[in-house]
Every structure is written in C-alpha cells, then in structure tokens.
Amino acid sequence: MGESDSRGQPPENNIRLAPYLEWIDLADVWRLKEAVCKSVDGQRRRLTEIARYIHDNPELGSEEFKACELLTRELEENGFEVQRWLLGIPTAFCATSKGREKGARVAVLAEYDALPGVGHGCGHNLIAASAIGAGIAASKVMKELSGEVLVVGTPAEEGHGPYAGSKVIMAEKGFWDGIDAAIMLHPTSTRWAVGSRSLGIWTVKMEFQGQTSHAAASPHEGVNALNAATLAYMATHMLRQEARRDANLVIHGIISEGGLANNVIPDRAVCDFGVRSSDGVYLEKMVDKVEKCAEGAALAMGAKVTMTKKRLYSSMKLNLPLIQTLWQNYKDQGVDITDWKETVDGMPMASTDFGDVSQRTPSTGSYIKIATEGTPGHSRQLAAASMTKEGLDAMIIGTKALAMTLVELLAEPEKLKEAREYFKTH
Ligand SMILES: [Zn+2]
Ligand SMILES: [Zn+2]
C-alpha cells in the first residue's frame, strides 16, 4: 500500500478501485488485526463452550436444530442481524454485521453436522465455533470499516437428509453470487494448510432390467440383469487405464443389488458408482464414458438399463490471492504451516460442497491440525481430539486467521479486487 500525503486522503488508484471504501493505511490494518485477535482470545471460554455443546449433542445433517439455535442466538446477542431458515433450509442461516457504509460482503462459513456412529468425528463442532468467533471478532471493528461480515450456517456437509450438501443448494439458488469472498477452516490430523484442492464428484446409478426364469430348467428364456451389471462393473473399471493422470480420476463402485435367489435368473441388478476428478470438465466426459459402459453391457446381454447421473459436488476452484492472504495470517501467528505453493500443487483427496461455493465466488479453506498424525478422519478419536487442549488451541489460532482475513479484505479493497480478477480469469 502506498504512502499518503495526509491521512484520510486516499491515493488515486484506490479511489478508482472501490469508491465506496474509505482508505485505511497499513498501520490501521495491523491495529484492526490486533483488535480481532484480542477479541478471539477474550472469547476462548465461550467458544470452548460452544464447541463442547455441539460435540456433546451430535446431530446428523439437515437435523442440526440444537446447534443452529445456539449459533444463531449467539450471533444475535452479539449484534448480528440473523436470517434463519435461509433459502427455506431449516438449519441454514445467514448472520450479518454491517459496517459504517455499504461495501463488499465477506463471509465465514460454519458447518455443524455430525456423522452417524462417530459423532463429531469430522470436527465440525470446531468449524462452527471458529466461524462464530471470527465473525464476532470482526463485527467488533465493523464501525471502522465499510461493507459487511457474514457468518453463514451451511448444514449437512456430510451429505445426510433432504438438505445434503446444502452449499450446493445455496449455489443453485444464487446465494454465493452475492458474496465477494468466502473462507472457512476444517480440522485435520495431518497438517496445517491453506489452499487444498478437492475432487468434484458425480454419482452414477445403473439399474439393469432383465427377465426372470428358472436358472436350470429354462435359462434360455431369461435375461440375466446381474450379468449385465457385472459387465458394466468390469467395463467401468477398465476406464481407469486411460485416465488422465493429472486429473486425479477416482472411480469407486459397488453392485448394490444382484438377484434374490441363485435358482432364479435375476431380472434386476443395480450398480452404484462414484466418479471423482479435480478437473470438472474432464469429469463430465468420464461420466459419459461410464454411461456408455452401462449401455454397452446392457446391449450385450439383451437387458435394459436406466441411468441416474447426478453431480454431487464440484471440485475446488483455487483462488491464489485469497489463499495467500489467509495463509499469511496463519504464518504471522508462527504456525508451522505447509507452504501454500506446495498445498495448491498437492493431490486432492476428498470432496466437499465448499467446492461449489468456490465455483461461484473467490473462496479458500484452511486446515488446522488438532491431533497427532495418523489419527483417522471420521473417527471417534478425531471427535475426542476436537475437545483436547491441542484441538482448542488450534481452533483459536484458526479463528484468529479467519477474523484477520475478514477485516483485511474489507480494509484493503485492492486485495478483494485481485481475488475477483483471479476468479474471472482462471
Ligand atoms: Zn467429513
Ligand atoms: Zn468435514
């Protein structure tokens, strides 16, 4: 940021970039960052209570009523304007804290759904606490800034219930288009990182229909749907050999129905596949090929096939300017964080509905390390790790990084502009 002759006089270029934002100099940005960090420290006890309550009351996706009630009440008590039942989703919400003038809208995302059997084995209780903490901390300095800070509650990330992958539903309804940047964190046992990629995923269901017949006395009168399914299963797996290596193709499937008795030729068999890739365009092509495998198998066996293809989650669209900003706010706290360049080149392992947010607006996630390496994800051990001192310390660091990023983006409009430009051109 350039020097100004007299304080409060914005330099030319900044006026052009964002006329609605009053210029704030670098020292002020540091002061604001310090203020939000102090606020987060002050909230530690309360954030621990929030994380504990959600941890002790695990709710499956689309049913996170207790968590939603606690989080929205907390935000309301801290001066946020809260919209419940966001877009008709019972456990989604949007809480807004406004600055002194209109301006950019930056969002921190909360998740709070648990897993069957292992409770908060994905540590979403910490995601919720961090989003609340970061949002509240940022709201404390909003009187000095223009724009809005949003805390958005996004249910059912683990894909349960009628609002499974709610960020996708929100994307389809255009919700993210009205937001200038979205950030969040996720607990893990592997490493501290910002800028991880994720895999887009489609599900493909193949339902084969044949003709039952006596398997010994009149096999010639039957059409074996299981044989068609088996052939489709094999053909789909053979696609792997021609997979583009840089596109991280993953195909995983099962035969979920394959007949009822061995002496009856099955007239119904079903294959369920997941197809993933880090390249969304390539992924669609591969899904078409999977469909051809099913059609070919049905043709060969004289069966019929009904296909149901569904795009579940998009892959993560990386936004380097945003990644660098969030990364720096971890680094400045002395965190031993993986170099972002290494992370963005790393192999994407999983899929998330945050990918769909990233396709609509500049977004980046971050990983906080809450447990010793080797602690499996989606496990009781990780759920327990979320409430250890190590887990809570990591959550506080992450909350500060998120809060600092929120105010930095509002205080330095050229950073948001850069993120927007990058989003448009990549
Ligand atoms: Zn998970
Ligand atoms: Zn998760």
Short mmCIF file of C-alpha atoms and ligand atoms in Angstrom, two decimals:
data_model
loop_
_atom_site.label_atom_id
_atom_site.label_comp_id
_atom_site.label_asym_id
_atom_site.label_seq_id
_atom_site.Cartn_x
_atom_site.Cartn_y
_atom_site.Cartn_z
CA MET A 1 0.00 0.00 0.00
CA GLY A 2 1.36 3.41 -0.92
CA GLU A 3 2.08 6.35 1.31
CA SER A 4 -0.38 9.16 1.61
CA ASP A 5 0.48 12.83 2.00
CA SER A 6 -2.18 13.48 4.55
CA ARG A 7 -4.02 10.84 6.47
CA GLY A 8 -7.53 10.11 5.34
CA GLN A 9 -6.75 11.24 1.79
CA PRO A 10 -7.00 8.15 -0.35
CA PRO A 11 -4.46 7.70 -3.13
CA GLU A 12 -5.86 7.99 -6.66
CA ASN A 13 -5.77 4.34 -7.60
CA ASN A 14 -7.69 3.22 -4.54
CA ILE A 15 -10.48 5.67 -5.26
CA ARG A 16 -10.79 4.12 -8.68
CA LEU A 17 -10.79 0.59 -7.33
CA ALA A 18 -13.53 0.99 -4.82
CA PRO A 19 -15.05 4.41 -4.46
CA TYR A 20 -17.31 3.32 -1.64
CA LEU A 21 -14.46 2.33 0.63
CA GLU A 22 -12.62 4.84 2.67
CA TRP A 23 -8.93 4.35 2.59
CA ILE A 24 -7.27 2.82 5.61
CA ASP A 25 -3.50 2.77 5.91
CA LEU A 26 -1.39 -0.25 6.70
CA ALA A 27 -0.89 0.67 10.34
CA ASP A 28 -4.64 0.73 10.75
CA VAL A 29 -4.96 -2.71 9.21
CA TRP A 30 -2.46 -4.04 11.73
CA ARG A 31 -4.31 -2.35 14.54
CA LEU A 32 -7.60 -3.90 13.38
CA LYS A 33 -5.96 -7.31 13.14
CA GLU A 34 -4.62 -6.96 16.65
CA ALA A 35 -8.05 -5.97 17.86
CA VAL A 36 -9.75 -9.01 16.34
CA CYS A 37 -7.10 -11.35 17.76
CA LYS A 38 -7.64 -9.85 21.19
CA SER A 39 -11.36 -10.36 20.78
CA VAL A 40 -10.84 -14.02 19.86
CA ASP A 41 -8.66 -14.53 22.95
CA GLY A 42 -11.42 -12.97 25.02
CA GLN A 43 -13.95 -15.36 23.51
CA ARG A 44 -11.94 -18.51 24.20
CA ARG A 45 -14.06 -19.69 27.09
CA ARG A 46 -17.32 -19.11 25.25
CA LEU A 47 -16.06 -20.71 22.01
CA THR A 48 -14.97 -23.74 24.02
CA GLU A 49 -18.49 -23.98 25.50
CA ILE A 50 -19.99 -23.77 22.00
CA ALA A 51 -17.65 -26.44 20.64
CA ARG A 52 -18.38 -28.61 23.70
CA TYR A 53 -22.17 -28.28 23.41
CA ILE A 54 -22.17 -29.19 19.72
CA HIS A 55 -19.70 -32.02 20.38
CA ASP A 56 -21.90 -33.41 23.19
CA ASN A 57 -25.10 -33.05 21.15
CA PRO A 58 -24.16 -34.52 17.77
CA GLU A 59 -26.87 -34.03 15.16
CA LEU A 60 -26.95 -35.51 11.67
CA GLY A 61 -27.12 -33.28 8.60
CA SER A 62 -30.41 -31.42 7.94
CA GLU A 63 -31.32 -32.03 11.59
CA GLU A 64 -28.84 -29.71 13.33
CA PHE A 65 -31.55 -27.86 15.23
CA LYS A 66 -29.77 -27.54 18.57
CA ALA A 67 -26.52 -26.32 17.01
CA CYS A 68 -28.37 -23.91 14.75
CA GLU A 69 -30.34 -22.49 17.66
CA LEU A 70 -27.22 -21.96 19.77
CA LEU A 71 -25.20 -20.37 16.96
CA THR A 72 -27.91 -18.01 15.76
CA ARG A 73 -28.71 -16.91 19.31
CA GLU A 74 -25.05 -16.26 19.99
CA LEU A 75 -24.74 -14.13 16.87
CA GLU A 76 -27.92 -12.24 17.62
CA GLU A 77 -26.74 -11.47 21.14
CA ASN A 78 -23.61 -10.04 19.59
CA GLY A 79 -25.49 -7.63 17.40
CA PHE A 80 -25.78 -9.61 14.18
CA GLU A 81 -28.88 -9.42 12.04
CA VAL A 82 -29.85 -13.08 11.74
CA GLN A 83 -31.83 -14.70 8.99
CA ARG A 84 -32.96 -18.18 10.00
CA TRP A 85 -34.35 -20.83 7.63
CA LEU A 86 -32.08 -19.42 4.94
CA LEU A 87 -33.46 -20.21 1.46
CA GLY A 88 -36.04 -22.47 3.06
CA ILE A 89 -33.41 -24.72 4.63
CA PRO A 90 -34.45 -25.21 8.28
CA THR A 91 -30.94 -25.38 9.77
CA ALA A 92 -29.21 -22.88 7.49
CA PHE A 93 -28.72 -19.28 8.50
CA CYS A 94 -27.09 -16.05 7.46
CA ALA A 95 -25.95 -13.56 10.08
CA THR A 96 -24.82 -10.10 9.04
CA SER A 97 -22.81 -7.40 10.75
CA LYS A 98 -22.77 -4.16 8.81
CA GLY A 99 -20.04 -1.57 8.60
CA ARG A 100 -20.49 2.17 8.53
CA GLU A 101 -21.15 2.24 4.78
CA LYS A 102 -22.21 -0.13 2.05
CA GLY A 103 -19.45 -2.20 0.52
CA ALA A 104 -18.09 -5.66 -0.07
CA ARG A 105 -19.59 -8.70 1.66
CA VAL A 106 -17.16 -11.23 3.05
CA ALA A 107 -18.33 -14.49 4.58
CA VAL A 108 -17.02 -17.06 7.00
CA LEU A 109 -18.76 -20.43 6.76
CA ALA A 110 -19.92 -22.66 9.59
CA GLU A 111 -20.66 -26.38 9.46
CA TYR A 112 -22.13 -28.24 12.43
CA ASP A 113 -23.36 -31.65 11.26
CA ALA A 114 -22.13 -34.88 12.81
CA LEU A 115 -21.64 -38.42 11.49
CA PRO A 116 -23.66 -41.50 12.36
CA GLY A 117 -21.87 -43.62 14.95
CA VAL A 118 -18.83 -41.38 15.45
CA GLY A 119 -20.46 -38.09 16.42
CA HIS A 120 -18.21 -35.17 15.59
CA GLY A 121 -15.60 -37.43 14.01
CA CYS A 122 -15.05 -34.77 11.35
CA GLY A 123 -14.63 -31.98 13.93
CA HIS A 124 -17.40 -29.76 12.60
CA ASN A 125 -18.02 -28.52 16.15
CA LEU A 126 -14.73 -26.63 15.78
CA ILE A 127 -15.73 -25.28 12.36
CA ALA A 128 -18.87 -23.85 13.95
CA ALA A 129 -17.03 -22.33 16.92
CA SER A 130 -14.35 -20.79 14.70
CA ALA A 131 -16.87 -19.19 12.35
CA ILE A 132 -18.81 -17.70 15.24
CA GLY A 133 -15.62 -16.47 16.90
CA ALA A 134 -14.19 -14.96 13.72
CA GLY A 135 -17.48 -13.31 12.79
CA ILE A 136 -17.98 -11.80 16.24
CA ALA A 137 -14.38 -10.60 16.42
CA ALA A 138 -14.67 -8.91 13.03
CA SER A 139 -18.01 -7.36 13.97
CA LYS A 140 -16.29 -5.53 16.84
CA VAL A 141 -14.33 -3.40 14.37
CA MET A 142 -17.01 -3.02 11.70
CA LYS A 143 -17.75 0.52 12.82
CA GLU A 144 -14.38 1.40 11.33
CA LEU A 145 -14.96 -0.41 8.06
CA SER A 146 -17.30 -0.36 5.11
CA GLY A 147 -19.05 -3.48 3.89
CA GLU A 148 -20.46 -6.49 5.70
CA VAL A 149 -19.21 -9.51 7.53
CA LEU A 150 -21.41 -12.58 7.18
CA VAL A 151 -21.46 -15.79 9.16
CA VAL A 152 -23.24 -18.36 7.02
CA GLY A 153 -24.51 -21.59 8.55
CA THR A 154 -24.30 -24.39 6.00
CA PRO A 155 -25.91 -27.68 7.08
CA ALA A 156 -25.36 -31.28 6.06
CA GLU A 157 -21.86 -31.14 4.60
CA GLU A 158 -21.54 -34.88 5.22
CA GLY A 159 -24.47 -35.43 2.91
CA HIS A 160 -27.34 -36.52 5.14
CA GLY A 161 -31.02 -35.75 4.83
CA PRO A 162 -33.05 -33.62 2.44
CA TYR A 163 -30.57 -30.72 2.56
CA ALA A 164 -27.46 -32.83 1.97
CA GLY A 165 -24.63 -30.69 0.66
CA SER A 166 -26.55 -27.52 1.40
CA LYS A 167 -23.84 -25.30 -0.08
CA VAL A 168 -24.76 -26.77 -3.47
CA ILE A 169 -28.42 -25.92 -2.92
CA MET A 170 -27.36 -22.39 -1.97
CA ALA A 171 -25.17 -22.21 -5.09
CA GLU A 172 -28.05 -23.27 -7.29
CA LYS A 173 -30.20 -20.55 -5.75
CA GLY A 174 -27.53 -17.94 -6.48
CA PHE A 175 -26.72 -17.24 -2.84
CA TRP A 176 -22.93 -17.18 -3.26
CA ASP A 177 -23.10 -14.88 -6.27
CA GLY A 178 -23.93 -12.03 -3.92
CA ILE A 179 -20.85 -12.58 -1.78
CA ASP A 180 -17.37 -11.22 -2.54
CA ALA A 181 -15.30 -13.85 -0.75
CA ALA A 182 -15.87 -16.95 1.39
CA ILE A 183 -13.44 -18.53 3.83
CA MET A 184 -13.52 -21.29 6.44
CA LEU A 185 -11.43 -23.83 8.27
CA HIS A 186 -11.55 -27.59 8.77
CA PRO A 187 -9.83 -29.69 11.46
CA THR A 188 -7.50 -32.49 10.46
CA SER A 189 -4.74 -34.64 11.94
CA THR A 190 -2.30 -34.29 9.09
CA ARG A 191 -1.08 -30.71 8.78
CA TRP A 192 -1.71 -27.00 8.82
CA ALA A 193 -2.52 -25.88 5.31
CA VAL A 194 -4.32 -23.31 3.21
CA GLY A 195 -5.38 -23.84 -0.39
CA SER A 196 -6.09 -27.56 -0.62
CA ARG A 197 -7.81 -28.77 -3.74
CA SER A 198 -10.81 -31.08 -3.67
CA LEU A 199 -12.31 -33.55 -6.09
CA GLY A 200 -15.53 -32.97 -7.93
CA ILE A 201 -17.84 -35.95 -7.62
CA TRP A 202 -20.69 -37.43 -9.64
CA THR A 203 -22.74 -40.41 -8.65
CA VAL A 204 -23.89 -42.83 -11.32
CA LYS A 205 -26.59 -45.37 -10.64
CA MET A 206 -27.21 -48.09 -13.23
CA GLU A 207 -30.43 -50.10 -12.93
CA PHE A 208 -30.49 -53.14 -15.17
CA GLN A 209 -33.70 -54.85 -16.07
CA GLY A 210 -33.90 -58.38 -17.46
CA GLN A 211 -36.26 -61.33 -17.32
CA THR A 212 -36.56 -63.93 -14.57
CA SER A 213 -36.51 -67.56 -15.46
CA HIS A 214 -35.66 -70.95 -13.92
CA ALA A 215 -31.89 -70.94 -13.73
CA ALA A 216 -31.58 -74.66 -14.63
CA ALA A 217 -34.77 -75.67 -16.46
CA SER A 218 -35.26 -72.61 -18.71
CA PRO A 219 -32.22 -70.30 -18.66
CA HIS A 220 -32.77 -69.63 -22.37
CA GLU A 221 -35.97 -67.78 -21.51
CA GLY A 222 -34.29 -65.41 -19.07
CA VAL A 223 -32.31 -62.22 -19.41
CA ASN A 224 -29.71 -62.03 -16.67
CA ALA A 225 -29.61 -58.48 -15.27
CA LEU A 226 -26.73 -59.41 -12.95
CA ASN A 227 -24.59 -60.41 -15.91
CA ALA A 228 -25.23 -57.03 -17.48
CA ALA A 229 -24.35 -55.32 -14.20
CA THR A 230 -21.17 -57.38 -13.84
CA LEU A 231 -20.11 -56.49 -17.36
CA ALA A 232 -20.80 -52.80 -16.71
CA TYR A 233 -18.86 -53.02 -13.45
CA MET A 234 -15.85 -54.51 -15.24
CA ALA A 235 -16.02 -52.11 -18.18
CA THR A 236 -16.17 -49.10 -15.86
CA HIS A 237 -13.09 -50.27 -14.00
CA MET A 238 -11.26 -50.71 -17.29
CA LEU A 239 -11.70 -46.99 -17.95
CA ARG A 240 -9.08 -46.30 -15.31
CA GLN A 241 -6.28 -47.33 -17.61
CA GLU A 242 -6.89 -44.44 -19.94
CA ALA A 243 -7.39 -41.91 -17.15
CA ARG A 244 -5.55 -38.63 -17.42
CA ARG A 245 -3.03 -38.71 -14.59
CA ASP A 246 -3.12 -35.02 -13.83
CA ALA A 247 -6.90 -35.09 -13.42
CA ASN A 248 -6.83 -37.34 -10.33
CA LEU A 249 -9.60 -39.61 -11.55
CA VAL A 250 -11.07 -41.89 -8.90
CA ILE A 251 -13.76 -44.45 -9.67
CA HIS A 252 -15.35 -46.45 -6.89
CA GLY A 253 -18.42 -48.61 -7.12
CA ILE A 254 -20.48 -51.49 -5.83
CA ILE A 255 -23.12 -53.84 -7.12
CA SER A 256 -25.86 -52.98 -4.67
CA GLU A 257 -28.49 -55.40 -5.97
CA GLY A 258 -27.77 -58.66 -7.78
CA GLY A 259 -30.71 -61.01 -7.55
CA LEU A 260 -32.73 -62.75 -4.87
CA ALA A 261 -32.04 -66.47 -5.27
CA ASN A 262 -29.44 -68.48 -7.14
CA ASN A 263 -32.05 -70.60 -8.90
CA VAL A 264 -33.83 -67.59 -10.37
CA ILE A 265 -32.19 -65.63 -13.16
CA PRO A 266 -32.19 -62.09 -11.75
CA ASP A 267 -34.35 -59.60 -13.57
CA ARG A 268 -32.93 -56.68 -11.62
CA ALA A 269 -29.40 -55.64 -10.72
CA VAL A 270 -28.04 -52.27 -9.68
CA CYS A 271 -24.58 -50.71 -9.77
CA ASP A 272 -23.73 -47.59 -7.77
CA PHE A 273 -20.63 -45.66 -8.77
CA GLY A 274 -18.86 -42.58 -7.53
CA VAL A 275 -16.68 -40.86 -10.12
CA ARG A 276 -14.31 -38.10 -8.98
CA SER A 277 -11.76 -35.80 -10.51
CA SER A 278 -10.09 -32.49 -9.79
CA ASP A 279 -10.99 -31.34 -13.32
CA GLY A 280 -14.71 -30.70 -13.63
CA VAL A 281 -14.85 -30.67 -17.44
CA TYR A 282 -12.87 -33.89 -17.72
CA LEU A 283 -15.03 -35.43 -15.02
CA GLU A 284 -18.18 -34.88 -17.08
CA LYS A 285 -16.52 -36.60 -20.05
CA MET A 286 -15.62 -39.58 -17.90
CA VAL A 287 -19.14 -39.80 -16.51
CA ASP A 288 -20.37 -40.01 -20.13
CA LYS A 289 -17.93 -42.86 -20.72
CA VAL A 290 -19.20 -44.66 -17.63
CA GLU A 291 -22.69 -44.32 -19.05
CA LYS A 292 -21.50 -45.90 -22.31
CA CYS A 293 -20.09 -48.85 -20.33
CA ALA A 294 -23.56 -49.49 -18.90
CA GLU A 295 -25.30 -49.11 -22.24
CA GLY A 296 -22.81 -51.45 -23.92
CA ALA A 297 -23.21 -54.06 -21.19
CA ALA A 298 -26.99 -53.92 -21.39
CA LEU A 299 -26.85 -54.27 -25.17
CA ALA A 300 -24.52 -57.26 -24.95
CA MET A 301 -26.79 -59.09 -22.51
CA GLY A 302 -30.10 -58.05 -24.04
CA ALA A 303 -31.10 -56.19 -20.88
CA LYS A 304 -32.38 -52.67 -20.43
CA VAL A 305 -30.63 -50.05 -18.38
CA THR A 306 -31.85 -46.90 -16.67
CA MET A 307 -29.16 -44.43 -15.70
CA THR A 308 -29.30 -41.78 -13.00
CA LYS A 309 -26.36 -39.40 -13.13
CA LYS A 310 -26.01 -36.72 -10.54
CA ARG A 311 -23.35 -34.10 -9.96
CA LEU A 312 -22.85 -34.17 -6.23
CA TYR A 313 -20.05 -31.69 -5.53
CA SER A 314 -17.86 -29.54 -7.75
CA SER A 315 -14.09 -29.53 -7.44
CA MET A 316 -12.41 -26.68 -5.60
CA LYS A 317 -11.56 -23.67 -7.74
CA LEU A 318 -8.40 -22.23 -6.25
CA ASN A 319 -8.06 -18.51 -5.69
CA LEU A 320 -4.38 -17.74 -5.18
CA PRO A 321 -4.71 -14.14 -3.94
CA LEU A 322 -7.17 -15.24 -1.28
CA ILE A 323 -5.08 -18.30 -0.39
CA GLN A 324 -2.00 -16.10 0.13
CA THR A 325 -3.89 -13.68 2.35
CA LEU A 326 -5.34 -16.37 4.60
CA TRP A 327 -2.05 -18.30 4.62
CA GLN A 328 -0.11 -15.22 5.73
CA ASN A 329 -2.50 -14.74 8.63
CA TYR A 330 -1.65 -18.24 9.86
CA LYS A 331 2.06 -17.72 9.20
CA ASP A 332 2.11 -14.43 11.12
CA GLN A 333 0.98 -16.33 14.22
CA GLY A 334 4.06 -18.52 13.99
CA VAL A 335 2.18 -21.60 12.80
CA ASP A 336 4.30 -24.28 11.16
CA ILE A 337 2.10 -24.23 8.09
CA THR A 338 2.80 -26.01 4.81
CA ASP A 339 3.92 -23.61 2.09
CA TRP A 340 0.80 -22.71 0.13
CA LYS A 341 2.61 -23.41 -3.16
CA GLU A 342 3.07 -26.99 -2.06
CA THR A 343 -0.55 -27.29 -0.94
CA VAL A 344 -2.08 -25.98 -4.17
CA ASP A 345 0.02 -28.50 -6.14
CA GLY A 346 -0.85 -31.32 -3.77
CA MET A 347 -3.05 -34.28 -4.53
CA PRO A 348 -6.72 -33.64 -3.77
CA MET A 349 -8.06 -36.45 -1.61
CA ALA A 350 -11.70 -35.75 -0.82
CA SER A 351 -14.79 -33.92 -1.99
CA THR A 352 -16.75 -31.15 -0.29
CA ASP A 353 -19.72 -28.94 -1.03
CA PHE A 354 -17.38 -25.99 -0.40
CA GLY A 355 -16.19 -26.74 -3.95
CA ASP A 356 -19.49 -25.40 -5.24
CA VAL A 357 -19.01 -22.18 -3.29
CA SER A 358 -15.57 -21.78 -4.87
CA GLN A 359 -17.09 -22.07 -8.35
CA ARG A 360 -19.34 -19.08 -7.61
CA THR A 361 -17.16 -16.69 -5.64
CA PRO A 362 -13.50 -16.38 -4.57
CA SER A 363 -13.10 -18.93 -1.77
CA THR A 364 -10.48 -20.67 0.22
CA GLY A 365 -10.44 -23.18 3.02
CA SER A 366 -7.76 -23.95 5.56
CA TYR A 367 -6.81 -26.97 7.63
CA ILE A 368 -5.95 -26.79 11.30
CA LYS A 369 -4.05 -29.65 12.89
CA ILE A 370 -5.86 -30.83 16.02
CA ALA A 371 -4.38 -34.29 16.62
CA THR A 372 -1.27 -36.39 16.16
CA GLU A 373 -0.62 -37.61 12.67
CA GLY A 374 -2.25 -40.91 11.91
CA THR A 375 -5.45 -40.12 13.80
CA PRO A 376 -8.03 -41.21 11.23
CA GLY A 377 -10.61 -38.77 9.90
CA HIS A 378 -14.27 -39.67 10.57
CA SER A 379 -13.31 -41.45 13.78
CA ARG A 380 -14.13 -41.33 17.48
CA GLN A 381 -10.50 -40.42 18.09
CA LEU A 382 -10.82 -37.28 15.97
CA ALA A 383 -14.08 -36.38 17.72
CA ALA A 384 -12.24 -36.63 21.05
CA ALA A 385 -9.29 -34.63 19.66
CA SER A 386 -11.61 -31.74 18.90
CA MET A 387 -12.07 -31.14 22.63
CA THR A 388 -8.45 -31.54 23.79
CA LYS A 389 -6.26 -28.56 24.65
CA GLU A 390 -4.37 -29.13 21.39
CA GLY A 391 -7.61 -29.11 19.42
CA LEU A 392 -8.95 -25.99 21.10
CA ASP A 393 -5.62 -24.16 20.78
CA ALA A 394 -5.64 -24.93 17.06
CA MET A 395 -9.23 -23.71 16.77
CA ILE A 396 -8.29 -20.39 18.42
CA ILE A 397 -5.38 -19.90 16.01
CA GLY A 398 -7.64 -20.72 13.07
CA THR A 399 -10.33 -18.37 14.35
CA LYS A 400 -7.79 -15.54 14.52
CA ALA A 401 -6.56 -16.24 11.00
CA LEU A 402 -10.15 -16.16 9.70
CA ALA A 403 -11.01 -12.98 11.62
CA MET A 404 -7.86 -11.20 10.45
CA THR A 405 -8.60 -12.19 6.87
CA LEU A 406 -12.18 -10.89 7.07
CA VAL A 407 -11.09 -7.44 8.23
CA GLU A 408 -8.08 -7.36 5.92
CA LEU A 409 -10.28 -7.97 2.90
CA LEU A 410 -12.61 -5.16 3.89
CA ALA A 411 -9.82 -2.79 4.89
CA GLU A 412 -7.74 -3.36 1.76
CA PRO A 413 -10.16 -3.39 -1.16
CA GLU A 414 -7.43 -4.00 -3.71
CA LYS A 415 -6.98 -7.49 -2.21
CA LEU A 416 -10.60 -8.32 -2.90
CA LYS A 417 -10.30 -6.84 -6.37
CA GLU A 418 -7.28 -9.04 -7.03
CA ALA A 419 -9.21 -12.09 -5.84
CA ARG A 420 -12.15 -11.16 -8.07
CA GLU A 421 -9.86 -10.67 -11.10
CA TYR A 422 -8.18 -14.01 -10.46
CA PHE A 423 -11.57 -15.68 -10.14
CA LYS A 424 -12.67 -14.28 -13.51
CA THR A 425 -9.53 -15.26 -15.35
CA HIS A 426 -8.93 -18.78 -14.05
ZN ZN B 1 -16.21 -35.33 6.92
ZN ZN B 2 -15.81 -32.38 7.45
#
